[in-house]
XYZ file of C-alpha atoms in Angstrom:
689
model
C 89.969 115.900 63.297
C 93.144 114.220 63.582
C 94.113 110.740 62.490
C 97.037 108.579 63.563
C 98.460 105.762 61.521
C 99.956 103.023 63.745
C 102.999 102.919 61.110
C 103.497 106.533 61.299
C 103.396 107.066 65.035
C 102.535 110.356 66.524
C 102.579 113.752 64.720
C 105.841 115.673 65.165
C 104.157 118.819 66.504
C 102.563 117.063 69.469
C 101.619 120.319 71.449
C 99.744 121.617 68.704
C 97.933 118.558 67.614
C 97.031 117.243 71.189
C 95.725 120.716 72.474
C 93.342 121.166 69.512
C 92.294 117.699 68.707
C 88.561 116.917 68.633
C 88.458 113.356 67.507
C 91.398 110.862 67.424
C 91.087 108.192 64.676
C 93.505 105.358 65.346
C 94.407 103.096 62.292
C 95.714 99.837 62.995
C 96.747 96.414 61.439
C 95.049 94.507 64.293
C 92.113 94.860 66.501
C 92.833 95.997 70.018
C 89.604 94.534 71.143
C 89.590 91.082 69.624
C 86.472 89.289 70.432
C 86.820 85.848 68.701
C 87.095 83.696 71.752
C 84.840 81.972 74.252
C 84.033 84.511 76.944
C 83.805 81.754 79.623
C 87.290 80.320 78.849
C 89.541 82.345 81.180
C 92.667 80.712 79.917
C 91.610 81.691 76.374
C 90.986 85.085 77.605
C 94.308 85.557 79.017
C 96.043 84.276 75.857
C 93.968 86.823 73.894
C 94.951 89.692 76.222
C 98.665 88.854 75.779
C 98.522 89.608 71.999
C 96.309 92.650 72.047
C 97.745 94.817 75.036
C 100.199 96.526 72.806
C 97.833 98.200 70.342
C 95.414 98.846 73.192
C 98.283 100.251 75.227
C 99.124 102.747 72.480
C 95.623 103.633 72.147
C 95.425 104.523 75.802
C 98.452 106.545 75.366
C 96.641 108.697 72.724
C 93.567 109.150 75.033
C 95.790 110.015 77.700
C 97.678 112.735 75.774
C 94.411 114.392 74.482
C 92.794 114.434 77.940
C 95.940 115.752 79.411
C 96.410 118.800 76.903
C 92.872 119.761 77.198
C 90.254 120.416 79.904
C 87.836 117.509 79.266
C 84.929 115.684 80.742
C 84.827 112.878 78.263
C 86.001 112.329 74.532
C 85.258 110.135 71.586
C 87.864 108.216 69.557
C 87.494 106.083 66.408
C 89.441 102.656 66.141
C 89.877 101.403 62.670
C 91.363 98.138 61.327
C 91.336 97.436 57.708
C 87.749 97.955 56.827
C 86.259 97.591 60.360
C 85.928 100.220 63.048
C 84.762 100.854 66.532
C 83.434 104.056 68.259
C 84.636 104.507 71.824
C 83.578 106.917 74.468
C 86.026 107.633 77.179
C 85.747 109.492 80.628
C 87.653 109.250 84.016
C 85.994 105.869 84.859
C 86.824 104.002 81.727
C 85.660 103.536 78.206
C 82.581 102.227 76.191
C 83.326 100.429 73.113
C 81.042 99.389 70.245
C 81.072 96.267 68.514
C 83.306 96.203 65.346
C 81.360 97.047 62.136
C 82.423 96.953 58.647
C 82.242 100.619 57.426
C 82.626 99.500 53.683
C 79.573 97.173 53.752
C 77.831 99.437 56.329
C 79.062 103.127 55.712
C 75.944 104.631 57.027
C 76.916 103.781 60.723
C 80.192 105.762 60.328
C 78.748 108.549 58.283
C 75.902 109.123 60.584
C 78.408 109.206 63.595
C 80.570 111.895 61.982
C 77.616 113.867 60.689
C 76.123 114.121 64.143
C 79.627 114.657 65.820
C 80.130 117.766 63.502
C 76.888 119.177 64.758
C 77.840 119.074 68.361
C 79.201 121.958 70.366
C 82.333 122.027 72.376
C 80.505 120.751 75.616
C 78.706 118.029 73.474
C 82.205 116.698 72.271
C 83.276 116.391 76.026
C 85.163 119.780 76.683
C 84.693 121.555 80.047
C 82.283 124.361 79.914
C 83.853 125.892 83.014
C 87.143 126.908 81.252
C 87.866 129.442 78.430
C 91.005 130.930 77.071
C 92.375 133.958 78.857
C 92.705 137.343 77.722
C 96.009 139.225 76.816
C 95.907 141.319 80.225
C 95.195 138.214 82.275
C 98.103 136.382 80.485
C 100.336 139.288 81.309
C 99.359 139.265 85.081
C 99.865 135.736 85.320
C 103.137 135.658 83.709
C 104.529 138.471 85.611
C 103.158 137.244 89.132
C 104.504 133.609 88.644
C 107.956 134.886 87.353
C 108.420 137.223 90.417
C 107.265 134.365 92.763
C 109.863 131.935 91.239
C 112.749 134.614 91.375
C 111.992 134.977 95.057
C 113.611 131.501 95.724
C 116.820 132.451 94.127
C 118.638 129.405 92.462
C 116.892 126.808 94.706
C 113.275 126.946 93.339
C 110.526 124.306 94.232
C 110.729 121.210 91.881
C 108.700 121.553 88.723
C 107.177 124.924 89.614
C 108.988 126.676 86.577
C 107.030 124.364 84.314
C 104.044 126.559 84.976
C 105.254 129.202 82.519
C 105.714 126.677 79.766
C 104.903 129.025 76.710
C 103.866 126.067 74.484
C 100.650 125.686 76.651
C 97.844 128.189 76.238
C 96.790 130.368 79.199
C 93.334 129.528 80.486
C 90.721 130.946 82.788
C 88.848 128.511 85.099
C 85.658 129.551 86.549
C 84.402 128.296 90.052
C 80.957 129.159 91.290
C 80.824 129.292 95.083
C 77.767 127.449 96.423
C 77.366 129.517 99.663
C 77.778 133.103 98.426
C 76.730 132.404 94.655
C 79.765 134.508 93.538
C 81.887 133.303 90.618
C 85.647 133.336 91.228
C 88.102 133.080 88.203
C 91.841 131.847 88.060
C 94.410 132.007 85.439
C 96.458 128.834 84.860
C 98.850 127.545 82.204
C 100.610 124.314 82.522
C 100.173 122.126 85.560
C 103.240 121.523 87.634
C 101.896 118.242 88.857
C 99.731 115.671 87.051
C 98.723 112.115 87.280
C 99.846 110.702 83.925
C 96.813 108.398 83.477
C 93.578 108.844 81.598
C 91.508 107.203 84.312
C 90.732 107.494 88.031
C 91.008 110.764 90.051
C 93.140 112.338 87.281
C 94.517 114.998 89.623
C 96.278 118.124 88.237
C 97.945 120.846 90.434
C 98.340 124.473 89.212
C 99.914 127.546 90.332
C 96.909 129.898 89.497
C 96.509 133.600 89.447
C 93.345 134.628 91.580
C 91.771 137.243 89.246
C 89.637 138.588 92.233
C 92.097 138.442 95.138
C 95.099 139.470 92.926
C 97.362 136.910 94.276
C 98.828 133.323 93.461
C 97.211 130.375 94.849
C 97.201 126.647 94.535
C 94.523 125.017 92.259
C 93.925 121.389 92.473
C 91.700 119.871 89.876
C 90.537 116.109 90.534
C 87.750 113.751 90.096
C 86.391 112.338 93.563
C 84.551 109.138 94.205
C 80.961 109.894 94.723
C 79.904 108.035 97.773
C 77.516 109.255 100.551
C 79.400 107.258 103.165
C 82.724 109.074 102.585
C 83.942 112.524 102.950
C 84.705 114.639 100.095
C 87.675 116.813 100.534
C 85.412 119.807 100.840
C 83.672 118.119 103.663
C 86.968 117.065 105.193
C 88.296 120.706 105.436
C 85.154 122.088 106.501
C 85.076 119.479 109.479
C 88.629 120.332 110.334
C 87.774 124.172 110.478
C 84.767 123.411 112.562
C 86.941 121.711 115.200
C 89.956 124.169 114.861
C 92.426 121.515 113.746
C 95.848 123.225 113.394
C 98.444 122.912 110.877
C 96.109 122.226 107.787
C 96.298 124.500 104.763
C 94.020 127.547 104.444
C 91.225 126.572 101.947
C 89.761 129.470 99.819
C 87.442 127.604 97.740
C 86.125 124.004 97.543
C 83.463 123.057 95.009
C 82.233 120.392 92.685
C 82.233 121.577 88.892
C 79.078 122.053 87.192
C 78.052 121.693 83.613
C 76.153 124.288 81.805
C 72.855 122.684 82.734
C 73.803 123.142 86.419
C 74.487 119.411 86.944
C 77.638 118.201 88.402
C 80.145 116.948 85.843
C 80.119 113.033 86.472
C 81.445 110.061 84.756
C 78.877 107.741 83.095
C 80.822 104.716 82.247
C 79.895 103.144 85.509
C 76.074 103.151 84.415
C 76.864 100.743 81.727
C 78.938 98.388 83.647
C 76.442 95.413 84.421
C 76.107 93.815 81.002
C 76.352 89.903 81.301
C 80.138 89.894 80.334
C 81.292 91.678 83.491
C 82.659 89.067 85.609
C 86.121 90.286 85.021
C 85.553 93.711 86.040
C 85.831 95.177 89.459
C 83.367 97.445 91.266
C 82.770 100.792 89.557
C 81.947 103.970 91.392
C 80.773 107.228 89.724
C 83.411 110.149 89.984
C 82.540 113.899 90.259
C 84.726 116.707 89.091
C 86.022 118.695 92.001
C 88.262 121.679 92.561
C 89.986 122.953 95.751
C 91.745 126.369 95.894
C 94.325 126.943 98.728
C 97.029 129.223 99.922
C 100.230 128.238 98.189
C 102.587 125.946 100.045
C 105.934 124.308 99.523
C 106.888 120.685 99.222
C 108.689 119.300 102.334
C 111.943 119.112 100.240
C 112.290 122.873 100.394
C 113.298 122.751 103.909
C 116.691 124.302 104.668
C 117.573 123.089 108.176
C 117.146 119.841 110.144
C 115.142 121.765 112.717
C 112.573 122.509 110.202
C 112.033 118.778 109.479
C 111.607 117.904 113.132
C 109.131 120.866 113.588
C 107.141 119.674 110.455
C 106.871 116.242 111.876
C 105.688 117.450 115.227
C 103.075 119.793 113.644
C 101.970 116.765 111.561
C 101.584 114.728 114.825
C 99.363 117.422 116.299
C 97.226 117.621 113.300
C 96.774 113.934 113.388
C 95.870 113.943 117.114
C 93.625 116.883 116.762
C 91.753 115.522 113.851
C 91.431 112.091 115.586
C 90.148 113.243 119.131
C 88.298 116.309 118.165
C 87.067 116.053 114.495
C 86.840 112.126 114.676
C 88.484 111.680 111.358
C 91.634 109.976 110.197
C 93.851 111.322 107.441
C 94.993 107.885 106.061
C 97.780 109.117 103.588
C 100.750 110.558 105.442
C 103.478 110.899 102.845
C 106.327 113.129 101.709
C 104.100 115.061 99.366
C 101.243 115.570 102.016
C 103.459 116.994 104.667
C 104.254 120.533 103.408
C 105.665 123.879 104.468
C 103.661 127.173 104.562
C 105.158 130.551 103.686
C 106.944 130.674 107.000
C 108.437 127.103 106.458
C 106.180 125.781 109.290
C 105.012 122.042 108.574
C 101.325 121.491 107.672
C 99.342 118.421 106.663
C 97.733 118.615 103.357
C 95.593 116.356 101.102
C 92.680 115.200 103.212
C 90.735 113.672 100.214
C 91.384 110.209 101.764
C 90.211 111.055 105.289
C 87.616 108.984 106.647
C 85.290 109.393 109.646
C 85.796 107.235 112.686
C 82.204 106.378 112.455
C 82.559 104.980 108.910
C 81.631 101.320 108.307
C 84.116 98.723 109.046
C 84.219 97.871 105.341
C 85.639 101.236 104.539
C 88.088 101.156 107.347
C 89.342 97.789 106.343
C 91.152 98.809 103.228
C 94.722 99.496 102.466
C 95.141 103.195 101.720
C 98.230 105.447 101.716
C 101.515 105.846 99.856
C 103.300 102.415 99.592
C 106.898 103.426 100.848
C 105.249 105.091 103.935
C 102.556 102.465 104.900
C 102.808 101.014 108.190
C 104.158 97.461 108.510
C 100.781 96.038 109.437
C 99.290 97.643 106.450
C 101.839 96.367 104.169
C 101.332 92.700 105.590
C 97.478 92.743 105.037
C 95.313 94.048 102.283
C 92.241 94.133 104.663
C 93.582 95.585 107.897
C 91.392 98.315 109.375
C 93.212 101.591 109.334
C 93.834 103.058 112.758
C 95.653 106.180 114.312
C 98.657 104.212 114.884
C 99.015 103.485 111.182
C 99.085 107.234 110.473
C 101.647 107.702 113.318
C 104.001 105.104 111.859
C 103.667 106.469 108.488
C 104.759 109.789 109.772
C 107.824 108.033 111.288
C 108.761 106.548 107.930
C 108.376 109.983 106.306
C 110.672 111.401 109.054
C 113.257 108.751 108.332
C 113.047 108.936 104.664
C 113.322 112.756 104.621
C 116.315 112.782 107.017
C 118.140 110.161 105.080
C 117.670 112.070 101.773
C 118.563 115.359 103.027
C 120.867 115.306 105.816
C 124.521 113.965 106.370
C 124.547 110.690 108.333
C 126.668 107.644 108.842
C 126.786 104.934 107.949
C 126.316 105.508 104.171
C 124.535 103.942 102.303
C 121.600 103.006 104.342
C 119.445 100.244 102.884
C 116.641 102.203 101.186
C 115.030 99.107 99.761
C 112.991 98.884 102.969
C 110.816 101.683 101.484
C 110.262 99.709 98.123
C 109.879 96.209 99.590
C 107.166 94.197 97.886
C 106.332 90.684 97.191
C 103.258 89.289 95.182
C 100.802 86.416 95.073
C 98.660 85.478 92.257
C 95.418 83.608 92.794
C 94.209 80.830 90.482
C 91.835 83.390 88.782
C 94.816 85.622 87.993
C 94.118 88.210 90.650
C 97.537 89.607 92.175
C 97.955 90.509 95.789
C 100.812 92.645 96.899
C 102.422 92.562 100.332
C 105.478 94.034 102.216
C 106.731 95.276 105.413
C 109.321 92.660 106.051
C 112.526 94.819 105.608
C 111.090 97.509 107.580
C 110.354 95.157 110.539
C 113.783 93.755 110.280
C 115.305 97.183 110.148
C 113.661 98.019 113.527
C 114.302 94.758 115.183
C 118.034 94.682 114.150
C 118.568 98.105 115.381
C 119.715 99.466 111.947
C 117.975 102.950 112.558
C 119.551 103.268 116.144
C 122.895 102.778 114.458
C 122.346 105.865 112.412
C 124.197 108.968 113.348
C 123.525 112.285 111.865
C 125.804 115.383 111.903
C 123.056 117.032 113.574
C 122.842 115.534 117.225
C 119.134 116.786 117.940
C 118.074 114.954 114.627
C 119.691 111.891 115.598
C 118.116 111.926 119.082
C 114.636 112.541 117.635
C 115.058 109.672 115.055
C 116.351 107.339 117.577
C 113.416 107.995 119.992
C 110.650 107.673 117.395
C 112.254 104.474 116.071
C 112.304 102.844 119.576
C 108.536 103.486 119.919
C 107.785 101.472 116.797
C 110.465 98.844 117.531
C 108.592 98.298 120.754
C 105.124 98.474 119.146
C 105.995 95.697 116.475
C 108.133 93.700 118.948
C 105.276 93.234 121.220
C 103.532 91.200 118.322
C 106.316 88.675 118.893
C 105.277 86.137 121.466
C 107.423 83.807 123.422
C 108.386 80.518 121.845
C 108.849 78.518 125.041
C 106.970 75.257 125.389
C 103.566 75.780 127.092
C 103.476 79.458 126.473
C 99.875 80.411 125.383
C 100.926 83.752 124.291
C 98.744 85.690 126.817
C 101.475 87.727 128.054
C 102.541 88.709 124.442
C 98.874 89.557 123.789
C 98.635 91.736 126.844
C 101.735 93.674 126.199
C 100.507 94.309 122.529
C 97.176 95.440 123.859
C 98.995 97.967 126.315
C 101.146 99.221 123.581
C 98.233 99.697 121.192
C 96.382 101.719 123.839
C 99.516 103.917 124.383
C 99.475 104.646 120.463
C 95.936 106.055 120.649
C 97.338 109.355 122.031
C 100.557 110.685 120.255
C 100.787 113.441 123.065
C 103.935 111.940 124.836
C 105.669 111.750 121.387
C 104.854 115.485 120.623
C 105.935 116.507 124.186
C 109.287 114.626 123.543
C 109.752 116.533 120.126
C 108.968 119.679 121.863
C 111.743 119.069 124.223
C 114.360 118.334 121.420
C 113.104 121.364 119.606
C 114.037 123.429 122.580
C 117.676 122.329 122.638
C 120.286 124.968 121.864
C 122.820 122.853 119.874
C 120.691 123.031 116.685
C 122.744 124.228 113.374
C 122.561 127.879 112.992
C 122.916 127.604 109.284
C 121.366 125.552 106.595
C 122.492 121.992 106.813
C 120.300 120.299 104.237
C 122.068 118.468 101.523
C 121.600 117.179 98.130
C 120.011 113.851 97.907
C 122.760 111.105 98.205
C 120.473 108.236 97.259
C 119.366 107.707 93.505
C 115.846 106.701 92.620
C 115.450 102.804 92.777
C 115.568 101.034 89.432
C 112.852 98.593 90.517
C 109.769 100.461 91.998
C 106.881 99.409 94.097
C 103.941 97.894 92.343
C 101.191 100.166 93.104
C 101.028 103.827 93.024
C 98.283 106.724 93.824
C 97.337 110.143 93.852
C 97.000 110.212 93.700
C 97.120 113.262 94.463
C 97.644 116.576 95.885
C 100.127 119.070 95.893
C 99.556 117.232 98.424
C 98.789 113.827 97.080
C 100.171 114.673 93.823
C 103.232 115.916 95.365
C 103.693 112.387 96.856
C 104.279 111.241 93.454
C 105.696 114.194 91.414
C 106.691 117.261 93.103
C 109.995 116.115 94.243
C 112.434 115.843 91.417
C 115.027 114.305 93.751
C 112.892 111.199 94.411
C 111.349 108.645 92.368
C 107.643 108.569 92.141
C 106.123 107.343 95.541
C 104.139 104.223 95.382
C 100.637 104.741 96.853
C 97.914 102.320 97.775
C 94.292 103.434 97.609
C 91.574 101.207 97.700
C 88.253 101.132 99.424
C 87.041 97.646 98.883
C 90.454 95.695 98.812
C 90.608 96.264 95.167
C 88.788 99.350 93.923
C 90.417 99.704 90.470
C 88.545 102.844 89.704
C 89.884 104.851 92.673
C 93.369 103.833 92.462
C 95.767 106.379 92.266
C 97.609 103.733 91.860
C 98.629 101.707 94.615
C 101.103 102.847 92.542
C 101.921 101.810 89.488
C 105.484 102.516 88.838
C 104.964 102.017 85.154
C 105.436 105.786 84.733
C 104.227 107.261 81.499
C 105.891 110.593 82.051
C 104.558 113.966 82.490
C 101.763 115.236 80.240
C 100.045 118.670 80.395
C 96.843 119.955 78.969
C 95.509 122.823 77.042
C 92.121 124.177 77.239
C 89.589 125.072 74.622
C 86.832 127.443 75.128
C 83.496 125.627 75.698
C 79.792 126.220 74.478
C 76.636 124.774 75.670
C 75.849 121.368 74.434
C 72.935 121.940 72.019
C 71.814 118.233 71.672
C 71.108 115.455 74.022
C 72.168 111.739 73.678
C 69.598 109.104 72.461
C 69.971 105.526 73.931
C 69.688 102.401 71.962
C 69.548 98.651 72.819
C 72.591 96.801 72.485
C 72.895 93.039 71.671
C 74.915 91.158 74.232
C 78.322 89.998 72.780
C 81.708 89.793 74.486
C 84.880 91.433 73.536
C 88.351 90.291 74.242
C 89.974 92.675 76.545
C 87.746 94.599 79.165
C 89.771 97.708 79.674
C 89.557 98.329 83.350
C 90.624 101.754 85.257
C 93.201 99.554 86.894
C 94.945 99.027 83.619
C 94.447 102.364 82.315
C 95.943 103.792 85.582
C 98.795 101.192 85.663
C 97.336 99.342 88.737
C 98.576 95.674 88.902
C 96.283 94.014 86.267
C 94.147 91.058 87.079
C 96.166 88.627 84.787
C 100.004 88.404 84.265
C 99.815 88.784 80.463
C 98.304 92.129 80.785
C 100.694 93.558 83.481
C 102.663 95.790 81.359
C 99.929 98.024 79.764
C 101.307 101.054 81.452
C 104.786 100.427 80.422
C 103.714 100.038 76.799
C 102.284 103.376 76.802
C 105.504 105.164 77.626
C 106.899 107.181 74.837
C 110.495 106.088 73.937
C 110.290 102.813 75.905
C 111.555 99.667 74.085
C 108.022 98.365 73.758
C 106.540 101.494 72.390
C 109.416 101.896 69.950
C 109.366 98.416 68.716
C 105.430 98.264 68.469
C 105.341 97.206 64.722
C 101.844 96.337 63.501
C 101.194 92.778 62.425
C 100.205 92.373 58.914
C 97.190 90.314 59.471
C 93.454 91.031 59.175
C 91.632 91.335 62.791
C 89.544 88.506 64.176
C 85.945 89.732 63.949
C 83.047 88.556 65.930
C 80.431 86.616 63.930
C 77.224 88.718 63.510
C 73.664 87.615 62.893
C 72.883 88.660 59.483
C 69.578 89.831 60.794
C 71.444 92.350 62.882
C 73.916 93.747 60.260
C 72.356 97.207 60.278
C 72.746 97.643 64.137
C 75.579 98.937 66.128
C 76.109 97.075 69.417
C 78.005 98.620 72.263
C 79.896 97.281 75.235
C 80.866 98.949 78.389
C 84.580 98.190 78.967
C 85.700 98.947 82.395
C 84.763 96.981 85.201
C 81.438 95.390 84.417
C 79.303 96.087 81.118
C 75.559 96.071 80.747
C 72.870 95.607 78.104
C 71.895 99.216 77.249
C 74.423 101.995 76.354
C 74.256 105.479 74.851
C 75.071 105.865 71.283
C 77.644 108.189 70.044
C 75.122 109.727 67.541
C 73.157 112.715 69.089
C 69.761 113.640 67.936
């Protein structure tokens, strides 16, 4: 057990405590889940949230640290305020919180919980049963292989790759059972070089792993995927791409769901308790399943050395988009700096297909803003519900092209207005829901010819940038009709329809880039430069994943750039699946440590729960740093950041918490509430029989 007092802050030896902690006990002077207000009074609700976000934010920070330093499916925590306590169960979908109870007057509740918790094995306490500590020989092989790999790059190593050998993290062995062959493969990992710093959502981590069977280094992606029959899993996406022989995608060695010791997939359960009456404030919750992908190692795009490699990578990406669209009938939907990568020969490949969608998918799934904020198309930025089309992926490819060229190759004039990539404005509905839009500066940049004014030291690069820019200048210019009196706009709509039809096939653009690549005046030596543009001080509102070394890279792999905003939502505002649309309230990098797991010896017993509201429903939006539904709670993520002003000055108020009134006849019962996106009337207890 480990207990943290709000006055004392975190323990000094964080690595040792977080990696071995079994139960976090958080003692505070005020209740993070104040329930003393009318649940039907939304103004009262927002006022209550404003006062409770700081202790709640610190609690989420503790959860994030524990789940980051360990391989976990779920975890328990104990929240105490004076003589009152709450039991909480956390997983990647949110948290289930009990009603506060007085452990002085009702000591049997806490005593029984702690007794039953002590009887549970590692898996019953939430640890991943597919992970164990590596042996000495395996540790040696892993360390030697990674060290030699990093040394092969000389002084210019891939960003963050060296964190893999952090000696403060234990070396662990991850087992993956292949469904087709029935064989088990094992991979040695230590510290993830890339990780989503939020406890809820996809929780993607990227590792450089030692493949014990194949005796080589590989990339291992560990994530939680949404469970929906109507959408592709990443495994299914790669199988479809392979079936249709789509080029320029990474070589996938293994792709499987992670199973528990009982053979069932590891799945979130919070969503199962999200329909209690006090759920109107919560968004739709979807179950998530633990998923792992093993690929050949690739490099981030920032490792390119020459301008020709950038143009080649963009050309290869366009070919992959075209083949996936025309042959495999799927759209990628998240073209970004992190997802366009380089193979061992520095040729471009398109990675991270976990956002891919079939063309035959329902209109509801297509009509959702999905992608990385700074690379979204203008039309996507201007509408939250625009249907995703191939020209959106092509335009995102252009913005990646421009962004990478500006950051890594000499050009005039300097500085270029990089705010076009972070442009955002918001609107709040009467119910407090925030909506985010952008694209105005991108559109103005094209219309005013700012991209055409750019001149790079490399002439072929300049020609390629200008040509691609002119295509999208024409595309968006066709949307502006004549303002002459009597003009019905028919001519403009006809022109736009023609341009849209032309954008269905990127072959002419690919052919042009092939012509540029055949030029003989490309630099014969490395011409990439250090990034002349510092990270923006104010970042876009929404972030995500979301996630790849690949999607993760789009946010974390490039140390020269600020975290990329990502927008991911499948129903307008799917909080649970946000890898952030990207919350720029960065919490910093956290890592995990694994603990050996054993089979869970007991099964949970359910109990009826009385219906009673609590003050702040903790949504995965808020846990992930997504724009919250009310203004007062919109800095939860920021308050989690160690060292931030909010975090450092979080002095507990010396007052007793407001407690919910309880019917005396119910004083011996513990009532629970699902707090994520919609709670329900029954939930599992934390005591196991």
